[in-house]
Short mmCIF file of C-alpha atoms and ligand atoms in Angstrom, two decimals:
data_model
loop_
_atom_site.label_atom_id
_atom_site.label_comp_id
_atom_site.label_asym_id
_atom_site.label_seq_id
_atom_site.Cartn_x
_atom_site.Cartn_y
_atom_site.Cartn_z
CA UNK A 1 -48.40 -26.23 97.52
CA UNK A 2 -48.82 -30.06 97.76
CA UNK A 3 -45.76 -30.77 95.58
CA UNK A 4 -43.49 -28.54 97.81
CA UNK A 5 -45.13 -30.68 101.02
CA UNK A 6 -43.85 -33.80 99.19
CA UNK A 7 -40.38 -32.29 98.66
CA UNK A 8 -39.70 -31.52 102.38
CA UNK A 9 -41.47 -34.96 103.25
CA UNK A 10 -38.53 -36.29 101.27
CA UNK A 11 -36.25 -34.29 102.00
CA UNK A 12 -37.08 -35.01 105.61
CA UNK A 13 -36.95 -38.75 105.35
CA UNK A 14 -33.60 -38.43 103.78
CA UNK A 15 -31.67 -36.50 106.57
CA UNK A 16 -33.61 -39.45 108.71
CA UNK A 17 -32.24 -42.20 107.07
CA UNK A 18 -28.50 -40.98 106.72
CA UNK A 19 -28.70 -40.65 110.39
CA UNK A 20 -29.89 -43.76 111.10
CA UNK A 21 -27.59 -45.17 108.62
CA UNK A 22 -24.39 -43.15 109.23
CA UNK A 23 -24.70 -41.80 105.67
CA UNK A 24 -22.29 -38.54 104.61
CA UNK A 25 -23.91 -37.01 101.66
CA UNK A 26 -21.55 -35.07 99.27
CA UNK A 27 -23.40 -33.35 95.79
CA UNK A 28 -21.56 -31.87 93.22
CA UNK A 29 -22.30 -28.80 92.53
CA UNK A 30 -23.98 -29.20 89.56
CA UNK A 31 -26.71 -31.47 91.06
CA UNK A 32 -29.91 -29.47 91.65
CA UNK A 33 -30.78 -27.71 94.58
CA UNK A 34 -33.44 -29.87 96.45
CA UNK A 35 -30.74 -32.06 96.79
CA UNK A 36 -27.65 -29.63 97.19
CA UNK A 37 -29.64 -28.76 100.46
CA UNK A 38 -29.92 -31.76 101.99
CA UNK A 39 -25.97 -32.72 101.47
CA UNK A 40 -23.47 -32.48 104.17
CA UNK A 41 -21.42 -31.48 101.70
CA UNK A 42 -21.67 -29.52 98.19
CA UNK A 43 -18.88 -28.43 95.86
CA UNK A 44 -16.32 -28.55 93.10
CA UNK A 45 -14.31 -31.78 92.05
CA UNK A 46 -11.48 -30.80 94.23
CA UNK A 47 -13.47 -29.65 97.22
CA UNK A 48 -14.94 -33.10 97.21
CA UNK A 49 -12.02 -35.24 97.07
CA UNK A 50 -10.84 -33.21 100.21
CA UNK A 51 -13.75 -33.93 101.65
CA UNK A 52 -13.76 -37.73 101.12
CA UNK A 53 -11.17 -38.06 103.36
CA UNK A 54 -11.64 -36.29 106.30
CA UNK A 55 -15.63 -37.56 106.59
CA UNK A 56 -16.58 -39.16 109.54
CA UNK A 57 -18.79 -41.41 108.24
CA UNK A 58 -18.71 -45.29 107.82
CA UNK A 59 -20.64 -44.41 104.42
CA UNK A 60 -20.52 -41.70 102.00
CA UNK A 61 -23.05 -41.45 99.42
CA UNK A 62 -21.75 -39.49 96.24
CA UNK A 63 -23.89 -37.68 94.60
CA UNK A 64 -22.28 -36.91 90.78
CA UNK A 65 -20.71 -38.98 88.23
CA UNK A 66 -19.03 -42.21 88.70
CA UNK A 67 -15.75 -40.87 88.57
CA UNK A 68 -15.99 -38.55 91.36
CA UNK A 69 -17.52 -41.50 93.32
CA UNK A 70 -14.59 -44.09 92.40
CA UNK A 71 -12.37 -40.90 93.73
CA UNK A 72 -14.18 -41.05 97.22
CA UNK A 73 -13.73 -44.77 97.12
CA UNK A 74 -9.76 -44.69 96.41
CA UNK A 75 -9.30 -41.95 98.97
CA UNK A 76 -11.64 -43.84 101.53
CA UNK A 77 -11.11 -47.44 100.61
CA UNK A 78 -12.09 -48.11 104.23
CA UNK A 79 -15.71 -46.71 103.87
CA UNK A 80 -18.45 -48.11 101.62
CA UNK A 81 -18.98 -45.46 98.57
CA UNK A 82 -22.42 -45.24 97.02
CA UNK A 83 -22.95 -43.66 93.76
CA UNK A 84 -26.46 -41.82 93.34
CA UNK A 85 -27.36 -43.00 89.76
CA UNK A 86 -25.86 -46.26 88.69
CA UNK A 87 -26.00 -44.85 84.93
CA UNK A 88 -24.46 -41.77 85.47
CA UNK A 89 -20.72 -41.57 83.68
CA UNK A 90 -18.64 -38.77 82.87
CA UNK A 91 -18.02 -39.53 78.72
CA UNK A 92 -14.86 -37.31 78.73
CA UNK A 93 -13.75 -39.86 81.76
CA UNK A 94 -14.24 -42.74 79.34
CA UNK A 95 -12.94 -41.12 75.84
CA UNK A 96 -9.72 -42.44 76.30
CA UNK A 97 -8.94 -46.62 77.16
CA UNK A 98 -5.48 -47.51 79.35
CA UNK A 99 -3.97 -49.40 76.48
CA UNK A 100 -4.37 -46.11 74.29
CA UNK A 101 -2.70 -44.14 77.05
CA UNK A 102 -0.50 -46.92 77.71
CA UNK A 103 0.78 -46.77 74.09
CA UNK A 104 1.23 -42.93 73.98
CA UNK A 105 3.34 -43.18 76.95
CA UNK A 106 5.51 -46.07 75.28
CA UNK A 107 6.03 -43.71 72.32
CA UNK A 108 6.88 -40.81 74.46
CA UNK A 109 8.39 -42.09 77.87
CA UNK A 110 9.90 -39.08 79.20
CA UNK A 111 6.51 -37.06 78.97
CA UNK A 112 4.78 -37.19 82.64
CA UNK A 113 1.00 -37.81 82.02
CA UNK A 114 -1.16 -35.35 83.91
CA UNK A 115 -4.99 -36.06 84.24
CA UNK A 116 -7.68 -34.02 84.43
CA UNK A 117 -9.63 -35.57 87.08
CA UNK A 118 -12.53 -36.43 85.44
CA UNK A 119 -11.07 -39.76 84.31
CA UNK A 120 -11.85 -43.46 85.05
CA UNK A 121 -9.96 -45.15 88.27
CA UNK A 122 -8.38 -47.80 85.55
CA UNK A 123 -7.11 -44.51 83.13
CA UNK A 124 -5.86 -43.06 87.00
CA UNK A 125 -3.40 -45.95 87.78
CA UNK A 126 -1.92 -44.66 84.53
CA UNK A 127 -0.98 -41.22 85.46
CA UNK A 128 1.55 -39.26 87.14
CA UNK A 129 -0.52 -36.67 88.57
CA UNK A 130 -4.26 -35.70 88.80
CA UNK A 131 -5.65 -32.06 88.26
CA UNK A 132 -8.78 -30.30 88.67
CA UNK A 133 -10.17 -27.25 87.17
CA UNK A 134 -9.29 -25.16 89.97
CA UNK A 135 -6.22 -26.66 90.78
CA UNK A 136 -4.60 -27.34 86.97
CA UNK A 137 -2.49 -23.90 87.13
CA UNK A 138 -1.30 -24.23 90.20
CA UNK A 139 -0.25 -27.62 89.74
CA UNK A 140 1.45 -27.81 86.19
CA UNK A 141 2.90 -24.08 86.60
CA UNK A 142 5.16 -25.30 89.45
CA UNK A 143 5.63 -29.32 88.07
CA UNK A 144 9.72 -29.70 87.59
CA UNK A 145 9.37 -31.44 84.37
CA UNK A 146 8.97 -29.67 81.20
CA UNK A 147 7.32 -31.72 78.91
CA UNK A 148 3.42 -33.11 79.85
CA UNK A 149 0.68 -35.22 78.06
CA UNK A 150 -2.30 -33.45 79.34
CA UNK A 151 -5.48 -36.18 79.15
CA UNK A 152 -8.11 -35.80 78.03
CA UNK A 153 -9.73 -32.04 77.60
CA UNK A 154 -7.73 -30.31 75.13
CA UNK A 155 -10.22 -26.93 75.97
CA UNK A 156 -8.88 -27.03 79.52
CA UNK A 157 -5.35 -28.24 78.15
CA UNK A 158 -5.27 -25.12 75.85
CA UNK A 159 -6.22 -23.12 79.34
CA UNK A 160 -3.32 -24.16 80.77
CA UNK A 161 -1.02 -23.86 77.63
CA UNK A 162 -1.99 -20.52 77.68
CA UNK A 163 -1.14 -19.60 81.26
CA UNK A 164 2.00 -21.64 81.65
CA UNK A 165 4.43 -20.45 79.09
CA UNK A 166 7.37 -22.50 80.03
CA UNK A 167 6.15 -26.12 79.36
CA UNK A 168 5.97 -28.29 75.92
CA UNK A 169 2.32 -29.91 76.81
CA UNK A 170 1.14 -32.22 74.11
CA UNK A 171 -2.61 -32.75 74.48
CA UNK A 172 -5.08 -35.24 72.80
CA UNK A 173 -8.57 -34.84 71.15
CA UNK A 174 -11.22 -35.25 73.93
CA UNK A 175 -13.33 -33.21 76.01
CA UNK A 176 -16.87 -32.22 77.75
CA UNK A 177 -19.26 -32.85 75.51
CA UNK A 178 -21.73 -30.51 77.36
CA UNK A 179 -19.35 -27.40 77.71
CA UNK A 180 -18.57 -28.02 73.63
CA UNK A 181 -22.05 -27.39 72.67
CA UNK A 182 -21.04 -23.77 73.57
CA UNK A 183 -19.77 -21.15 70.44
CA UNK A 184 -18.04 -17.75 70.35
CA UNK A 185 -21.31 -16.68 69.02
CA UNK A 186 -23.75 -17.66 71.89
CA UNK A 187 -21.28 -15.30 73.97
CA UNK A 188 -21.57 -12.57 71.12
CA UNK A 189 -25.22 -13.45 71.30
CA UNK A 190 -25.71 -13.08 75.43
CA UNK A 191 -23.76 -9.88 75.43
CA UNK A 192 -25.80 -8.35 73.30
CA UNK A 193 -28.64 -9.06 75.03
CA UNK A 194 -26.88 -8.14 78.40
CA UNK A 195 -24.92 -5.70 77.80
CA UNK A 196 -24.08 -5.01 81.41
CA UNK A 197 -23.24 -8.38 82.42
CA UNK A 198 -19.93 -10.19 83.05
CA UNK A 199 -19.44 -13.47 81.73
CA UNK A 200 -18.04 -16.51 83.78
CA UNK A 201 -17.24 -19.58 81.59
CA UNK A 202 -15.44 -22.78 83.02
CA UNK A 203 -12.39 -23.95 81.12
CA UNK A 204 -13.87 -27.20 79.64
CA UNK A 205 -15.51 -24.27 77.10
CA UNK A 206 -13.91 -23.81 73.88
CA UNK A 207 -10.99 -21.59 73.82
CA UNK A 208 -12.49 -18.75 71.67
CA UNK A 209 -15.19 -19.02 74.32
CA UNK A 210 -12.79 -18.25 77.25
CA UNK A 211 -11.07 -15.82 75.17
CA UNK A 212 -14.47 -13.76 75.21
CA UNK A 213 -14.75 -14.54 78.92
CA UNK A 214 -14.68 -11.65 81.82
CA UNK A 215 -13.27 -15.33 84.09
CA UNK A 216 -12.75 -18.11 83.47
CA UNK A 217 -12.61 -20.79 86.68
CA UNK A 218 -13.60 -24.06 88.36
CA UNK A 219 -17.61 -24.15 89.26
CA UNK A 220 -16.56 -22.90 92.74
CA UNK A 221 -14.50 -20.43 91.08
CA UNK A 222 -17.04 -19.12 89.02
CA UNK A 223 -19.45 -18.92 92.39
CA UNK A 224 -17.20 -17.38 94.27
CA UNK A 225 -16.68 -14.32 91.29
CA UNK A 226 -20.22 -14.09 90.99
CA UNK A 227 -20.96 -13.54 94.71
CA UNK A 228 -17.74 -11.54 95.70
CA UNK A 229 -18.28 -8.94 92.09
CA UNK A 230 -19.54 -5.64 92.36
CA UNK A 231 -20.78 -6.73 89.12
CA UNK A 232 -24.99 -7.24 89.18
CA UNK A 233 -25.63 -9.10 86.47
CA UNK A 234 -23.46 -12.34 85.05
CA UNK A 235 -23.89 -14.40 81.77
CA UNK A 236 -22.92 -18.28 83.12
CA UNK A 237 -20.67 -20.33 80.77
CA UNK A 238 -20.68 -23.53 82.38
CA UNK A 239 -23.55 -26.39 83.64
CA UNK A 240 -27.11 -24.12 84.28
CA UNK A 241 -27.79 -25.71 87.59
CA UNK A 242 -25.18 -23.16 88.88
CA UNK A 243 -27.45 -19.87 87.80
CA UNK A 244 -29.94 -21.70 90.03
CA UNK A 245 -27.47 -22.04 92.57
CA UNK A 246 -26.70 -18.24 92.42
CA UNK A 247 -30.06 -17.06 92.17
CA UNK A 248 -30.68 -18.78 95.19
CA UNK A 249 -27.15 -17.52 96.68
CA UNK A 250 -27.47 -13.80 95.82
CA UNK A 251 -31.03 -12.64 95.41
CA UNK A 252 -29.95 -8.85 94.68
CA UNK A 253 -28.03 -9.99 91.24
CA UNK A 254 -29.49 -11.54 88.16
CA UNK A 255 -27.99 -14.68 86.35
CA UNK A 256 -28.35 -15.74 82.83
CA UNK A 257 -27.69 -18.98 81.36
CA UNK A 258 -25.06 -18.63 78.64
CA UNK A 259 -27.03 -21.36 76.60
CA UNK A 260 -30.01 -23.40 77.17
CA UNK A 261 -28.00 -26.51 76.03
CA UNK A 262 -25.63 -26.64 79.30
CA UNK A 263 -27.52 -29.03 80.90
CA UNK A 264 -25.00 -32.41 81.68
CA UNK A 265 -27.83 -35.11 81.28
CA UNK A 266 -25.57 -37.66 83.34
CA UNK A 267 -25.61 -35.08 86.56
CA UNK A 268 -29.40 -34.86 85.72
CA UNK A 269 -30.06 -38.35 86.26
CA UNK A 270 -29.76 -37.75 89.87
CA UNK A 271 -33.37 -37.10 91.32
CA UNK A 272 -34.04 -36.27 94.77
CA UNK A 273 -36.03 -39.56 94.51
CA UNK A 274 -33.01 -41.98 93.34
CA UNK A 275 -31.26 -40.34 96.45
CA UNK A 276 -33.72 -41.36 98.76
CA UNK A 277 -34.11 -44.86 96.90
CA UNK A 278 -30.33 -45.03 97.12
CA UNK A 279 -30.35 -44.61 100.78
CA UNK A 280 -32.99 -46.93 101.72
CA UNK A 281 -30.93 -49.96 100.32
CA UNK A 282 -27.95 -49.19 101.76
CA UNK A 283 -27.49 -52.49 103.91
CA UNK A 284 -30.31 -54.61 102.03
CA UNK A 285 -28.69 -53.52 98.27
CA UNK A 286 -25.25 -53.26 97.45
CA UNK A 287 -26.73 -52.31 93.44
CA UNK A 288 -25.15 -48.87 93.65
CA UNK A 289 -21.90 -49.33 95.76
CA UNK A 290 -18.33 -48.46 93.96
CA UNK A 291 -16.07 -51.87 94.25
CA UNK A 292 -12.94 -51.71 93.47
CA UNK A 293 -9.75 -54.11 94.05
CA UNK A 294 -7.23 -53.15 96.27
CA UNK A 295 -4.48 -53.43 93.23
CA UNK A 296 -6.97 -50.81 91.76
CA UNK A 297 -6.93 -48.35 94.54
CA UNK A 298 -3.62 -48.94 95.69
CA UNK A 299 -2.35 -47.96 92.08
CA UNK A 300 -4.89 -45.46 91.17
CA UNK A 301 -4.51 -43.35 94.52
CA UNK A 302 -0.69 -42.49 93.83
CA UNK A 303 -1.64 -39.60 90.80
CA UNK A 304 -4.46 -38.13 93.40
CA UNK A 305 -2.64 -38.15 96.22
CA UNK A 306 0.25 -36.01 94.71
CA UNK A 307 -2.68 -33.48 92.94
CA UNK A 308 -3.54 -33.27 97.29
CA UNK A 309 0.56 -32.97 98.23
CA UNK A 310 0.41 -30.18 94.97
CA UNK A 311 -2.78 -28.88 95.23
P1 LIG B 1 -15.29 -28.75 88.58
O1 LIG B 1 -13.86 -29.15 88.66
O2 LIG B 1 -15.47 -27.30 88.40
O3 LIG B 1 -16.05 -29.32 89.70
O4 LIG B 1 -15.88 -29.38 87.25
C1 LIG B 1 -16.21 -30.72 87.18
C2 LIG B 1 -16.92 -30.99 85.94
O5 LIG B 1 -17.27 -32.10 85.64
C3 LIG B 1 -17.14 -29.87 85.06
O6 LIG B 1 -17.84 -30.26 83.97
FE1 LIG B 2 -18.53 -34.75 82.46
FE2 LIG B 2 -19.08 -32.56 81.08
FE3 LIG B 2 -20.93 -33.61 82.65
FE4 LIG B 2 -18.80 -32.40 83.70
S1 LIG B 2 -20.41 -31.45 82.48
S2 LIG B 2 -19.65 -34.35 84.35
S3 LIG B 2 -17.23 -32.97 82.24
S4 LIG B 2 -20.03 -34.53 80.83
#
């Protein structure tokens, strides 16, 4: 009982302080839920970076992965961006280095580079357009040019091979190391144990994962099955904070994790302690704050700007 006092007392002080501070709060939906409840704003990758821009706020603390921060800082440069966890990266947004890109483009100049969004702001200046999972058909299906690089997850580059027929799209070899740890057989596994169940997998699984998939979708997208199924029962393919999500979401259907090991330690690192700590330096600290150069932004923001004209 005491340790659920503490929780609101902190949860409390937090919705204080971003007040006092003109704080927005956005939380990926992968962060827990202690702290997806006191967020102004929770969601998938591309949910967010709508969101960036259209928040009030003279701050915005982003709750996530660095990437999705540096994204509210190029589509906000005006606004001071916090990121909840100093330490927490995204290491499919740092698998591949600009020169390497730089260097496949060289060899292949009329390809047009199209990045998943979970890539650094330096990889970003790079690319011709940005994607995310819930927006990658949409957008390459109806892209004019034929031939793509797709960087860097060849699972959710196979995804979209296999659902846009018309386009020669070379990929490379990188990809979630979380959503990897997942085999054909853990689905075999989970369906034998549910038989009843659907399962929902995001795209960053293995291919002969999705192929065994009921859907296969974005985090929202996923959600959004779950809750608007007749379906009761669902085996989750994708990070496990979202079968707590769901449980909490739709109490009349049961959720199973599709593995024990999709838990993304970097989204982890976020407590609903370092958010509080985060927030209480704003103004004295300036530890956690995304800087980046104008050059950066101005260069970076051209490939996620046309994924928002697209999307
Ligand atoms: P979404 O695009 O579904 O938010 O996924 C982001 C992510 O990092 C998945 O691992
Ligand atoms: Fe990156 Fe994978 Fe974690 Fe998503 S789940 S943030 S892709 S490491």
């Amino acid at each position: 009982m005491r340790d659920i006092f503490m929780l609101r007392d902190i949860q409390d002080e937090i919705i204080r302080i971003k007040k006092e501070k003109d704080v927005c709060i956005l939380a990926h939906s992968y962060l827990t839920h202690d702290i997806t409840e006191i967020a102004d704003f929770v969601g998938d990758s591309f949910a967010l970076s709508k969101k960036a821009q259209t928040a009030p706020n003279k701050n915005v603390l982003m709750c996530g992965v660095r990437f999705m921060a540096e994204t509210v800082k190029i589509l906000s440069p005006e606004k001071r961006v916090y990121i909840s966890d100093n330490c927490a990266g995204c290491p499919m947004a740092e698998q591949l280095s600009p020169d390497e890109l730089c260097n496949m483009k060289k060899a292949e100049p009329d390809r047009k580079v199209v990045a998943y969004i979970n890539t650094t702001a330096a990889l970003k200046e790079h690319c011709d357009v940005c994607v995310t999972s819930s927006s990658a058909l949409k957008i390459v299906s109806e892209m004019e040019d034929k031939k793509i690089l797709f960087i860097p997850d060849c699972n959710l580059g196979e995804f979209i091979k296999k659902n846009v027929k018309n386009k020669d799209i070379k990929l490379i070899n990188g990809g979630c190391p979380i959503h990897n740890r997942v085999s054909a057989d853990d689905v075999r596994e989970a369906k034998k144990l549910h038989p009843n169940a659907l399962v929902l997998v995001h795209p960053e699984c293995k291919p002969e994962v999705v192929e065994l998939s009921d859907y296969a979708g974005s985090t929202s997208g996923i959600m959004d099955f779950a809750k608007n199924s007749d379906n009761k029962e669902f085996i989750i393919g994708t990070e496990n904070s979202i079968v707590e999500h769901l449980m909490y979401d739709c109490p009349d259907k049961k959720f199973y994790p599709l593995s024990k090991k999709l838990i993304c330690e970097d989204m982890k690192l976020t407590t609903i302690s370092s958010v509080l700590n985060v927030l209480k330096a704003i103004g004295e600290s300036d530890e956690n704050e995304i800087v980046l150069s104008d050059e950066q932004i101005k260069k970076s923001r051209i490939c996620i700007d046309e994924m928002l004209r697209r999307g």
